[in-house]
Coordinates of C-alpha atoms and ligand atoms in Angstrom, one line a residue:
M1 CA 101.5 194.7 128.3
N2 CA 101.0 198.5 127.8
N3 CA 98.0 200.1 126.0
N4 CA 99.9 200.5 122.8
P5 CA 101.4 197.1 122.1
L6 CA 104.4 196.9 119.9
I7 CA 103.9 194.3 117.2
L8 CA 106.6 192.6 115.2
I9 CA 105.5 191.7 111.6
V10 CA 107.5 189.0 110.0
E11 CA 106.5 188.7 106.4
D12 CA 108.4 188.6 103.1
D13 CA 105.5 189.2 100.8
N14 CA 105.3 192.9 100.0
H15 CA 101.5 193.0 99.4
I16 CA 100.7 191.2 102.7
K17 CA 103.3 193.2 104.6
N18 CA 101.8 196.5 103.4
L19 CA 98.3 195.3 104.2
I20 CA 99.2 194.4 107.8
S21 CA 101.4 197.4 108.5
T22 CA 98.7 199.8 107.1
T23 CA 96.0 198.1 109.2
L24 CA 98.2 198.4 112.3
K25 CA 99.0 202.0 111.6
V26 CA 95.4 203.0 111.1
N27 CA 94.5 201.2 114.3
K28 CA 97.2 203.0 116.3
Y29 CA 99.4 200.0 116.9
S30 CA 103.2 200.4 116.9
Y31 CA 105.0 197.9 114.7
L32 CA 108.4 196.7 113.5
L33 CA 109.0 194.9 110.2
A34 CA 111.2 192.0 109.4
T35 CA 111.4 190.3 106.0
S36 CA 113.6 187.4 106.9
G37 CA 114.0 184.9 109.8
N38 CA 117.3 186.3 111.0
E39 CA 116.0 189.8 111.0
A40 CA 113.0 188.7 112.9
I41 CA 115.0 187.0 115.6
M42 CA 117.3 190.0 115.9
L43 CA 114.4 192.5 116.3
A44 CA 112.6 190.2 118.7
V45 CA 115.6 190.1 121.0
S46 CA 116.5 193.8 120.7
H47 CA 113.0 195.3 120.9
K48 CA 111.0 192.7 123.0
P49 CA 107.7 193.2 121.1
D50 CA 104.4 192.4 122.8
I51 CA 103.1 190.3 119.9
I52 CA 104.7 188.6 116.9
L53 CA 102.8 188.1 113.6
L54 CA 104.7 185.4 111.9
D55 CA 104.6 184.2 108.3
L56 CA 105.8 180.5 108.1
G57 CA 107.3 180.6 104.6
L58 CA 110.4 182.9 104.8
P59 CA 113.3 183.2 102.4
D60 CA 116.0 182.1 104.9
M61 CA 114.3 179.7 107.3
D62 CA 111.0 178.1 108.2
G63 CA 108.9 180.2 110.6
V64 CA 108.8 177.2 113.0
E65 CA 112.5 177.8 113.6
I66 CA 111.6 181.3 114.8
I67 CA 109.0 180.0 117.2
K68 CA 111.5 177.5 118.6
N69 CA 114.1 180.2 119.1
V70 CA 111.8 182.7 120.7
R71 CA 110.3 180.1 123.0
E72 CA 113.7 179.5 124.5
W73 CA 113.6 182.9 126.1
S74 CA 110.1 184.4 126.0
N75 CA 106.3 183.8 126.1
I76 CA 105.5 186.7 123.7
P77 CA 102.2 185.8 122.0
I78 CA 103.0 184.5 118.5
I79 CA 100.2 184.5 115.9
V80 CA 101.1 182.5 112.8
I81 CA 99.9 184.0 109.5
S82 CA 100.2 181.2 107.0
A83 CA 99.2 180.4 103.4
R84 CA 99.4 176.8 104.3
S85 CA 95.9 175.4 104.7
D86 CA 97.1 172.1 105.8
D87 CA 96.2 171.5 109.5
K88 CA 99.4 169.5 110.0
D89 CA 101.5 172.7 109.6
K90 CA 99.3 174.6 112.0
I91 CA 99.4 171.9 114.6
E92 CA 103.2 171.8 114.2
A93 CA 103.4 175.5 114.8
L94 CA 101.1 175.3 117.8
D95 CA 103.1 172.4 119.2
F96 CA 106.3 174.4 119.1
G97 CA 104.6 177.2 121.0
A98 CA 102.6 179.5 118.7
D99 CA 99.5 180.9 120.4
D100 CA 97.1 181.3 117.5
Y101 CA 97.0 181.4 113.7
I102 CA 95.3 183.0 110.7
T103 CA 95.1 181.5 107.2
K104 CA 95.8 183.7 104.1
P105 CA 93.7 185.2 102.7
F106 CA 92.3 186.8 105.8
S107 CA 90.3 189.9 106.4
V108 CA 91.6 193.0 108.2
E109 CA 88.8 192.5 110.8
E110 CA 89.9 189.0 111.4
L111 CA 93.5 190.1 111.9
L112 CA 92.5 192.8 114.4
A113 CA 90.2 190.4 116.3
R114 CA 93.1 188.0 116.7
I115 CA 95.4 190.7 118.0
R116 CA 92.8 191.8 120.5
V117 CA 92.6 188.2 121.8
A118 CA 96.3 188.1 122.2
T119 CA 96.5 191.4 124.0
R120 CA 93.6 190.6 126.4
R121 CA 94.4 188.7 129.5
L122 CA 93.1 185.2 128.8
N123 CA 91.2 184.7 132.0
C124 CA 88.7 182.0 132.4
M125 CA 85.1 183.2 132.2
N126 CA 84.0 183.6 135.8
E127 CA 80.3 184.5 135.5
K128 CA 79.1 181.9 137.9
Q129 CA 80.7 181.2 141.3
V130 CA 82.8 178.2 140.5
E131 CA 85.0 175.9 142.6
S132 CA 88.6 177.1 142.1
V133 CA 89.8 173.6 141.6
F134 CA 88.1 171.4 139.1
K135 CA 88.7 167.6 139.0
N136 CA 87.5 165.1 136.5
G137 CA 89.2 161.7 136.3
D138 CA 92.9 162.3 136.2
L139 CA 92.5 165.8 135.0
T140 CA 92.8 168.7 137.5
I141 CA 92.4 172.4 136.6
D142 CA 93.4 175.0 139.2
Y143 CA 91.5 178.0 137.9
S144 CA 93.0 180.5 140.3
A145 CA 96.6 179.5 139.5
G146 CA 95.8 178.9 135.8
C147 CA 97.4 175.5 135.9
V148 CA 96.3 172.1 134.4
Y149 CA 97.5 168.8 135.7
L150 CA 97.1 165.3 134.3
Y151 CA 98.1 162.4 136.6
E152 CA 99.5 165.2 138.9
K153 CA 101.9 166.2 136.2
E154 CA 101.5 169.8 135.0
L155 CA 100.5 170.3 131.3
H156 CA 101.7 173.2 129.2
L157 CA 98.8 174.6 127.3
T158 CA 98.7 177.6 125.0
P159 CA 96.4 180.4 126.3
I160 CA 93.7 179.4 123.8
E161 CA 93.9 175.7 124.7
Y162 CA 93.6 176.7 128.3
K163 CA 90.6 178.9 127.7
L164 CA 88.9 176.1 125.6
L165 CA 89.5 173.6 128.4
C166 CA 88.1 176.0 131.0
L167 CA 85.0 176.6 128.9
L168 CA 84.4 172.9 128.5
S169 CA 85.0 172.1 132.1
K170 CA 82.7 174.8 133.4
N171 CA 80.0 173.4 131.2
I172 CA 80.8 169.7 131.9
G173 CA 78.1 167.4 130.5
K174 CA 76.7 170.0 128.1
V175 CA 77.3 170.1 124.4
L176 CA 78.7 173.5 123.4
T177 CA 78.1 174.5 119.8
H178 CA 80.9 175.6 117.5
T179 CA 79.4 179.1 117.3
Y180 CA 79.1 179.4 121.1
I181 CA 82.7 178.3 121.6
T182 CA 84.3 180.5 118.9
M183 CA 82.3 183.5 120.3
E184 CA 83.7 182.8 123.7
I185 CA 87.3 182.3 122.5
W186 CA 87.7 184.8 119.7
G187 CA 84.6 187.0 120.0
T188 CA 83.8 186.2 116.4
T189 CA 82.1 183.4 114.4
W190 CA 83.7 183.3 111.0
E191 CA 84.0 180.1 109.1
S192 CA 87.8 180.2 109.6
D193 CA 87.2 180.3 113.4
I194 CA 85.5 177.0 113.2
A195 CA 88.4 175.6 111.3
S196 CA 90.8 177.0 114.0
L197 CA 88.7 175.5 116.7
R198 CA 89.1 172.1 115.1
V199 CA 92.9 172.6 115.1
F200 CA 93.1 173.8 118.7
M201 CA 90.8 170.9 119.8
T202 CA 93.3 168.5 118.2
T203 CA 96.3 170.0 120.0
L204 CA 94.4 170.1 123.3
R205 CA 93.3 166.5 123.0
K206 CA 96.8 165.4 122.2
K207 CA 97.8 166.9 125.5
I208 CA 95.0 165.7 127.8
E209 CA 94.2 162.4 126.1
Q210 CA 97.9 161.4 125.9
N211 CA 97.5 158.0 127.5
S212 CA 94.4 157.0 125.8
T213 CA 93.6 155.8 122.3
E214 CA 90.0 157.0 122.4
S215 CA 88.6 160.4 123.5
K216 CA 87.9 160.1 127.2
Y217 CA 87.4 163.7 128.2
I218 CA 86.2 165.5 125.1
Q219 CA 83.4 164.2 122.9
T220 CA 82.9 165.4 119.4
H221 CA 79.4 166.0 118.1
I222 CA 79.9 166.2 114.4
G223 CA 78.5 169.3 112.8
I224 CA 77.4 170.6 116.2
G225 CA 80.1 171.0 118.8
Y226 CA 82.0 169.5 121.7
R227 CA 81.3 168.3 125.2
M228 CA 83.4 167.4 128.2
L229 CA 82.3 164.0 129.6
R230 CA 82.2 163.4 133.3
I231 CA 84.5 160.5 134.2
E232 CA 82.9 158.3 136.9
Ligands
LIG1 CA1 106.2 184.1 102.8

């Protein structure tokens, strides 16, 4: 990705569209605008943007259809911008390959922070010297390759799910607070980040706990945070 990423804004609401485009312009990002799903797909194919900001409620199709279409040919980061506050919709969007989401109404700072996360390379935090392959029960993380395996089968995680899993695995046995985790993942600690964290934890768990009815790897400490358990 170059230093001046091209961002495709997909939004049919004039007020929000203007807010986002003005924010991007002031912060020296290049952008394209689409107000319908068909236009969004055409612009994504023809201009290969570096990031897509996607509204889910569009006049001609559900935003999820755009995620499915784009994921057939590209890994462009997709940040969903949605008025839907229902976690089910967010989880569906993430399951189909969105990378992150913001709930309306959002602040300009929040939007810019999410764009920075998407543009940054999502490396694992490597402060301490760590083994390059982590094993816990049937879960294996190859940090240098950036791959995760369960029962020797590779799992497809979004960048944020991967980062979350690395953070928990590198602190195995320790309870990490919501604030600590959101600071490490998004660099911010808004209330909305904690809500996002819950959603990403749900999608991550669905992937790594797929053969188990109870949480084997990740323990929830209600009101505090999460911890990865060591499997004996
Ligand atoms: Ca809309």
